[in-house]
Coordinates of C-alpha atoms in Angstrom, one line a residue:
X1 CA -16.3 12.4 -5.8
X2 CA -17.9 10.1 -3.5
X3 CA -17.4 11.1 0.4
X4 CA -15.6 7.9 2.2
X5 CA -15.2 7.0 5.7
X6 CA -14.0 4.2 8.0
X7 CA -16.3 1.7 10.0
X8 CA -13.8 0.5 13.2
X9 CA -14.6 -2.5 14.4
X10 CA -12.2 -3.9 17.6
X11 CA -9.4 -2.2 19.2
X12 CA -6.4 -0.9 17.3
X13 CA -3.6 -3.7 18.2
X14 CA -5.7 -6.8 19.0
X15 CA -6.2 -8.9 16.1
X16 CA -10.1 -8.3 15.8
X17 CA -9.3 -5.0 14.3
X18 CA -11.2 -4.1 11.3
X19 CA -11.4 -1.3 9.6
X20 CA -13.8 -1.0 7.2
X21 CA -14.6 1.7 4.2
X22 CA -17.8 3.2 3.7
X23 CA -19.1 5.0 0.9
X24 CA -21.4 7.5 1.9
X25 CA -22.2 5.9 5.1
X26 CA -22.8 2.3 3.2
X27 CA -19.7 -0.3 3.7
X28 CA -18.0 -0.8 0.4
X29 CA -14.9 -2.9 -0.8
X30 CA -11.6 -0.7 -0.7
X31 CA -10.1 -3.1 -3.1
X32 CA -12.5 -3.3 -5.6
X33 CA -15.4 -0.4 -5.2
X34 CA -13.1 2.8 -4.6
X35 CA -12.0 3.6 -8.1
X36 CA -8.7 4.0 -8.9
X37 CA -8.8 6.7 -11.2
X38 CA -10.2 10.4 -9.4
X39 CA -10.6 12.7 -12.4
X40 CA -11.7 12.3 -15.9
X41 CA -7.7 12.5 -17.3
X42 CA -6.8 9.8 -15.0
X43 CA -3.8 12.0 -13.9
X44 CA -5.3 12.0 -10.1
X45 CA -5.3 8.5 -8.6
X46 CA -7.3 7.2 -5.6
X47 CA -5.4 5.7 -2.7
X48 CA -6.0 3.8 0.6
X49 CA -3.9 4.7 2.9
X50 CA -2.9 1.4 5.5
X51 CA 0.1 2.5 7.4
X52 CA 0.2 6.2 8.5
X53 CA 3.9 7.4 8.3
X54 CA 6.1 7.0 11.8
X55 CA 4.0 4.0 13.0
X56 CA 5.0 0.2 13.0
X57 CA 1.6 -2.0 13.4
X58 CA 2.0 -4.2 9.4
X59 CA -2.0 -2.9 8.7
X60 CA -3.2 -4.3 5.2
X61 CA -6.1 -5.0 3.0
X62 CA -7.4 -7.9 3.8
X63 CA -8.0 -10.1 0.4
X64 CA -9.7 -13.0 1.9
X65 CA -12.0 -11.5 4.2
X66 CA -15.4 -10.5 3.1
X67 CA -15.7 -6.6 1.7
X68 CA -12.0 -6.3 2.5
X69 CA -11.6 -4.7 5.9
X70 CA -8.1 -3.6 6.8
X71 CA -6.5 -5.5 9.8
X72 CA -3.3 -6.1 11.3
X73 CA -1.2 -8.7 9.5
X74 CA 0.1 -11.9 11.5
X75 CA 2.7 -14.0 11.5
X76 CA 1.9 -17.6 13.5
X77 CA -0.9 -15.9 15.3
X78 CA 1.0 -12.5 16.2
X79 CA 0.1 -9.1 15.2
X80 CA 3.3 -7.7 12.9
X81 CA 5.0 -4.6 13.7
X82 CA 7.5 -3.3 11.6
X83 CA 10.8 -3.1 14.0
X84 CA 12.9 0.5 13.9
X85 CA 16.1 0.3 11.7
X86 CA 18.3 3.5 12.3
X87 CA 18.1 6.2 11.5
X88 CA 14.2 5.2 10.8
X89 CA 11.7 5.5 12.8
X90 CA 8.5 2.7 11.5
X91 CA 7.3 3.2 8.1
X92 CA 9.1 6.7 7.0
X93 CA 5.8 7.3 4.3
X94 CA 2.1 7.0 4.5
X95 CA 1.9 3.7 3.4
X96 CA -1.1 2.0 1.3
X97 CA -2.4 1.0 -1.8
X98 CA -4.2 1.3 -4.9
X99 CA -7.6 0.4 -5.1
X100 CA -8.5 -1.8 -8.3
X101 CA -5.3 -2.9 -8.9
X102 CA -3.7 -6.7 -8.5
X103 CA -0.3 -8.0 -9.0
X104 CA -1.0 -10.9 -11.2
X105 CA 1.0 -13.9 -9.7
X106 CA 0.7 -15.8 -12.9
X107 CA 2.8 -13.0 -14.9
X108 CA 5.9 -12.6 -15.0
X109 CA 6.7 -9.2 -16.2
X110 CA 9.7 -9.3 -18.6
X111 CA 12.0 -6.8 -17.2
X112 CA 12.2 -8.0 -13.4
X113 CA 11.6 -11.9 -14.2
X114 CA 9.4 -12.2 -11.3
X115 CA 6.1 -13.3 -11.1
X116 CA 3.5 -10.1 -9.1
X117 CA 3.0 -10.9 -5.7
X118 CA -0.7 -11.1 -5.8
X119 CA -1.4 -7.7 -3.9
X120 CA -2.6 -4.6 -5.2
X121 CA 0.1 -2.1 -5.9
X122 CA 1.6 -0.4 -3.2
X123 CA 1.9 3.2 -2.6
X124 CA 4.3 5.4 -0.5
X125 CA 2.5 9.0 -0.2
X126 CA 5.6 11.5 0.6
X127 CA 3.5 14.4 1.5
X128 CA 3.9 16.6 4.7
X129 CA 0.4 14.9 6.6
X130 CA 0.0 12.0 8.4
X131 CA -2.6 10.3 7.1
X132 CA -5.1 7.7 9.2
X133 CA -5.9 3.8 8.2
X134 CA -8.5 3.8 6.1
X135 CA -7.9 7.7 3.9
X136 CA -8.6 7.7 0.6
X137 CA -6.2 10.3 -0.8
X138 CA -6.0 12.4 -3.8
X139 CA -2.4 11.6 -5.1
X140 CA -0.1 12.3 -8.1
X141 CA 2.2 9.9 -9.2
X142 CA 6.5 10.7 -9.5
X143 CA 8.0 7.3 -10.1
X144 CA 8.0 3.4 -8.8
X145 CA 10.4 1.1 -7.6
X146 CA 10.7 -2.8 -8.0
X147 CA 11.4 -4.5 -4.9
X148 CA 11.8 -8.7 -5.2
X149 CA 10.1 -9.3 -2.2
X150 CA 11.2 -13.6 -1.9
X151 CA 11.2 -14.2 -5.6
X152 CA 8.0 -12.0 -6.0
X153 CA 8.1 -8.6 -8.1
X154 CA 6.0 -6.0 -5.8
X155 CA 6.0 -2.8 -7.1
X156 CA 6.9 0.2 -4.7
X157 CA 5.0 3.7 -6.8
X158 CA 6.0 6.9 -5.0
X159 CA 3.1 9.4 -4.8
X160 CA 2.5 12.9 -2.9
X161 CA -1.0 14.3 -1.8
X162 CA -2.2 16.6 -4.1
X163 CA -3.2 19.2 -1.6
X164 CA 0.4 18.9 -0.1
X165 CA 2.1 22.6 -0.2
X166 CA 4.8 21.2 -2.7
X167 CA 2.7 19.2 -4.6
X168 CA 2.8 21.6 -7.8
X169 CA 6.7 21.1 -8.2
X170 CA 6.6 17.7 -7.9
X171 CA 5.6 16.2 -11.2
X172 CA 8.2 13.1 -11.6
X173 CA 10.7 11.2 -9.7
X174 CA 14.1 14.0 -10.6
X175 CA 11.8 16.7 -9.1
X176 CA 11.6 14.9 -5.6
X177 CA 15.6 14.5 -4.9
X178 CA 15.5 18.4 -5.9
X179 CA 12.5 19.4 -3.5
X180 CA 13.1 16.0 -0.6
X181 CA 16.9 15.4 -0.8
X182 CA 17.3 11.5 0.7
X183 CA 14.3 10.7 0.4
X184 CA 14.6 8.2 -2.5
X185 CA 17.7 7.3 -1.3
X186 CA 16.2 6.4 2.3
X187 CA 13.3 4.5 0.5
X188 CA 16.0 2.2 -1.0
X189 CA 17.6 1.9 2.4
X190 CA 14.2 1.1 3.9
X191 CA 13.0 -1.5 1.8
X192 CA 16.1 -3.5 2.1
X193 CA 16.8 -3.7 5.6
X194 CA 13.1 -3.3 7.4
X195 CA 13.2 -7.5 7.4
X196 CA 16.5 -7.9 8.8
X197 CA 15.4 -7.3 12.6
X198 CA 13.6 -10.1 12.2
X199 CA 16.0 -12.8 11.1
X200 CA 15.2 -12.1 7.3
X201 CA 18.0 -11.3 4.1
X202 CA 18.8 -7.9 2.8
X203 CA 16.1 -7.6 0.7
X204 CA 17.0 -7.1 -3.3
X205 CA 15.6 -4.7 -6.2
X206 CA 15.1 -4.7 -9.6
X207 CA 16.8 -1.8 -11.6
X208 CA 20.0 -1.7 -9.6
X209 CA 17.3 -0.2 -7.2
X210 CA 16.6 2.9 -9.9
X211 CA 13.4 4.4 -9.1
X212 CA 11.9 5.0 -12.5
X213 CA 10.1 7.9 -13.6
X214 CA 6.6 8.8 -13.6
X215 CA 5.5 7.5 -17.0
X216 CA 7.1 3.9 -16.8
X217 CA 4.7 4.1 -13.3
X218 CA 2.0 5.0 -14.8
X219 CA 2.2 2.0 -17.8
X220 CA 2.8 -0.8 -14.5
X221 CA -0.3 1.1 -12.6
X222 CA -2.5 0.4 -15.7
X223 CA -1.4 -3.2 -16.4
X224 CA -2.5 -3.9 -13.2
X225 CA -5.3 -2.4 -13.1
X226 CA -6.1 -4.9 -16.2
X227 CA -5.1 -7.4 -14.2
X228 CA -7.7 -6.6 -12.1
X229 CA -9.9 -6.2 -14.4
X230 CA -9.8 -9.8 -15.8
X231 CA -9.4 -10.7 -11.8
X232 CA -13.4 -9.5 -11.7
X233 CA -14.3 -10.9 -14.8
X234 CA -13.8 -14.3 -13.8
X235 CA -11.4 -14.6 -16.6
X236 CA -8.3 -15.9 -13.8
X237 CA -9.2 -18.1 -10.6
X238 CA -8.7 -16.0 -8.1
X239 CA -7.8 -18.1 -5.2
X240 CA -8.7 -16.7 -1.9
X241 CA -9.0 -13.3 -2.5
X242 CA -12.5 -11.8 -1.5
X243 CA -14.5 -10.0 -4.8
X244 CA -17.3 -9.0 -3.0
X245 CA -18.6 -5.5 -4.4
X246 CA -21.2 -2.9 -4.8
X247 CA -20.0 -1.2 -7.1
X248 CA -18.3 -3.3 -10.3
X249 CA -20.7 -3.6 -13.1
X250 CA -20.6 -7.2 -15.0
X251 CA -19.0 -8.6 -11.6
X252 CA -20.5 -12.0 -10.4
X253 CA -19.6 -10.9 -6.5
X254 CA -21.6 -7.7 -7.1
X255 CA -24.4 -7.6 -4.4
X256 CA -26.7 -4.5 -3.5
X257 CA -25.9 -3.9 0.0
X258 CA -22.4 -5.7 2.2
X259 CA -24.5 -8.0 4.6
X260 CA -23.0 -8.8 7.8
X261 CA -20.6 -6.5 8.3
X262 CA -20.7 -5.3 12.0
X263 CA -21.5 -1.9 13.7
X264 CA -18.7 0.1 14.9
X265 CA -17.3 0.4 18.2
X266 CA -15.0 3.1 19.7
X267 CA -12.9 0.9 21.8
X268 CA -9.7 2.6 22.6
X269 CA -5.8 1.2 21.8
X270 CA -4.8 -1.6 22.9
X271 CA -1.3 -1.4 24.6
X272 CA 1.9 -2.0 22.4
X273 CA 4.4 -4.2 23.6
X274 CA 7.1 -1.8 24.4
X275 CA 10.2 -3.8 23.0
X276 CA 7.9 -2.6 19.5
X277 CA 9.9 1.0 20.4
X278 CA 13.4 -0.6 20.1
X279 CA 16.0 0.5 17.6
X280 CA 17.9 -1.9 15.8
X281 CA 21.3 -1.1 14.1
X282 CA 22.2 -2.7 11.2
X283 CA 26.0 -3.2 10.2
X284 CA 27.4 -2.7 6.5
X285 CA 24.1 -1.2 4.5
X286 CA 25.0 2.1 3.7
X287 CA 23.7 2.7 0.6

């Protein structure tokens, strides 16, 4: 397995923060060089951890941007904090993605009747670390949820680390209400109040908000891998999203080195506005 790292460019909370991923000390695409598979029998997935768990800065892939960094999302030229719904405290999982993956926004898939959101798949990792932006873990998958995210299907998989301590008796979605009683049940909570703060709806799921099990994640994980696949081999426009790679054979964006990418810099936090820390309390959404 290849030995990544991150490349920080900017101060964490100022919107020149970049994080970059290197790949054995050479920058690389998290989206589309880190593959998504991480042993031969594809049951060990790769993922890119954005979000560690308990914080609130909205950190994401960047699509556009050339070799993908990750950086702070915005909203009309402010950096996006998740706000605190009780009893949760920012994002309640390490929070990511899968690399080469893409939610194709020209399919609809026929069991949610919404079009993908044109992301790659997000990933909740449930183990006991906290992880840092810009981790690639090790994970095994347990089961997915569908959240439609404004008329978008966006696919929620729920994974643990494999070197977490209770990662050999969690092998699919049943075994983590036995071994992390709530926790499903908090994810479903989660999901469809974390907008409200913010003037947003409840938001809604597909499935009655079922999580479902391990293998009906795995078959969504692999079309969109496909999806990606077609994505790179120019077979779908795709838009403004960023294919620049070092890594993807037959890919037009492959290039031998990523030029212009800056050197690091070790610049230390900048301060968090502290209304960021506030709780909010949201009336009649008990699940």
């Amino acid at each position: 397995m290849a030995e990544f790292t991150t490349r920080e460019v900017g101060a964490l909370n100022t919107l020149e923060y970049r994080c970059y991923t290197e790949m054995n000390g050479k920058v690389v695409s998290p989206f589309h060089d880190i593959p998504l598979f991480a042993n031969e029998a594809r049951t060990i997935l790769n993922m890119v951890v954005e979000i560690p768990r308990w914080s609130n800065a909205k950190m994401e892939i960047s699509k556009s941007e050339h070799f993908n960094p990750i950086l702070q999302d915005t909203k009309k030229g402010k950096l996006r904090f998740v706000r605190n719904c009780f009893p949760h405290k920012g994002y309640i999982w390490n929070y990511g993605a899968f690399p080469q993956t893409w939610e194709d926004p020209n399919a609809m898939h026929p069991e949610t009747k919404a079009n993908g959101d044109d992301d790659p798949v997000d990933v909740c990792e449930i183990g006991e670390a906290i992880g840092y932006t810009g981790q690639v873990k090790q994970v095994k998958v347990l089961g997915i949820m569908a959240l439609l995210d404004e008329g978008e299907t966006d696919w929620k998989v729920i994974v643990v680390d494999v070197n977490d301590p209770l990662a050999s008796k969690l092998n699919d979605i049943e075994d983590v209400e036995r071994h992390l009683p709530g926790l499903i049940r908090a994810t479903n909570e989660w999901f469809r109040i974390y907008k409200i703060p913010d003037g947003k709806p409840e938001n809604q799921f597909a499935f009655s908000g079922e999580a479902k099990n391990r293998k009906y994640a795995t078959e969504i994980i692999h079309e969109c891998n496909e999806a990606w696949k077609r994505l790179m081999a120019g077979q779908v426009k795709p838009g403004e999203i960023s294919l620049a790679n070092v890594a993807v054979d037959g890919s037009a964006a492959k290039a031998a080195t990523a030029e212009g990418i800056p050197a690091g810099t070790k610049l230390p936090p900048a301060p968090i506005d502290p209304s960021i820390n506030k709780t909010f309390f949201i009336s009649g959404h008990a699940v």
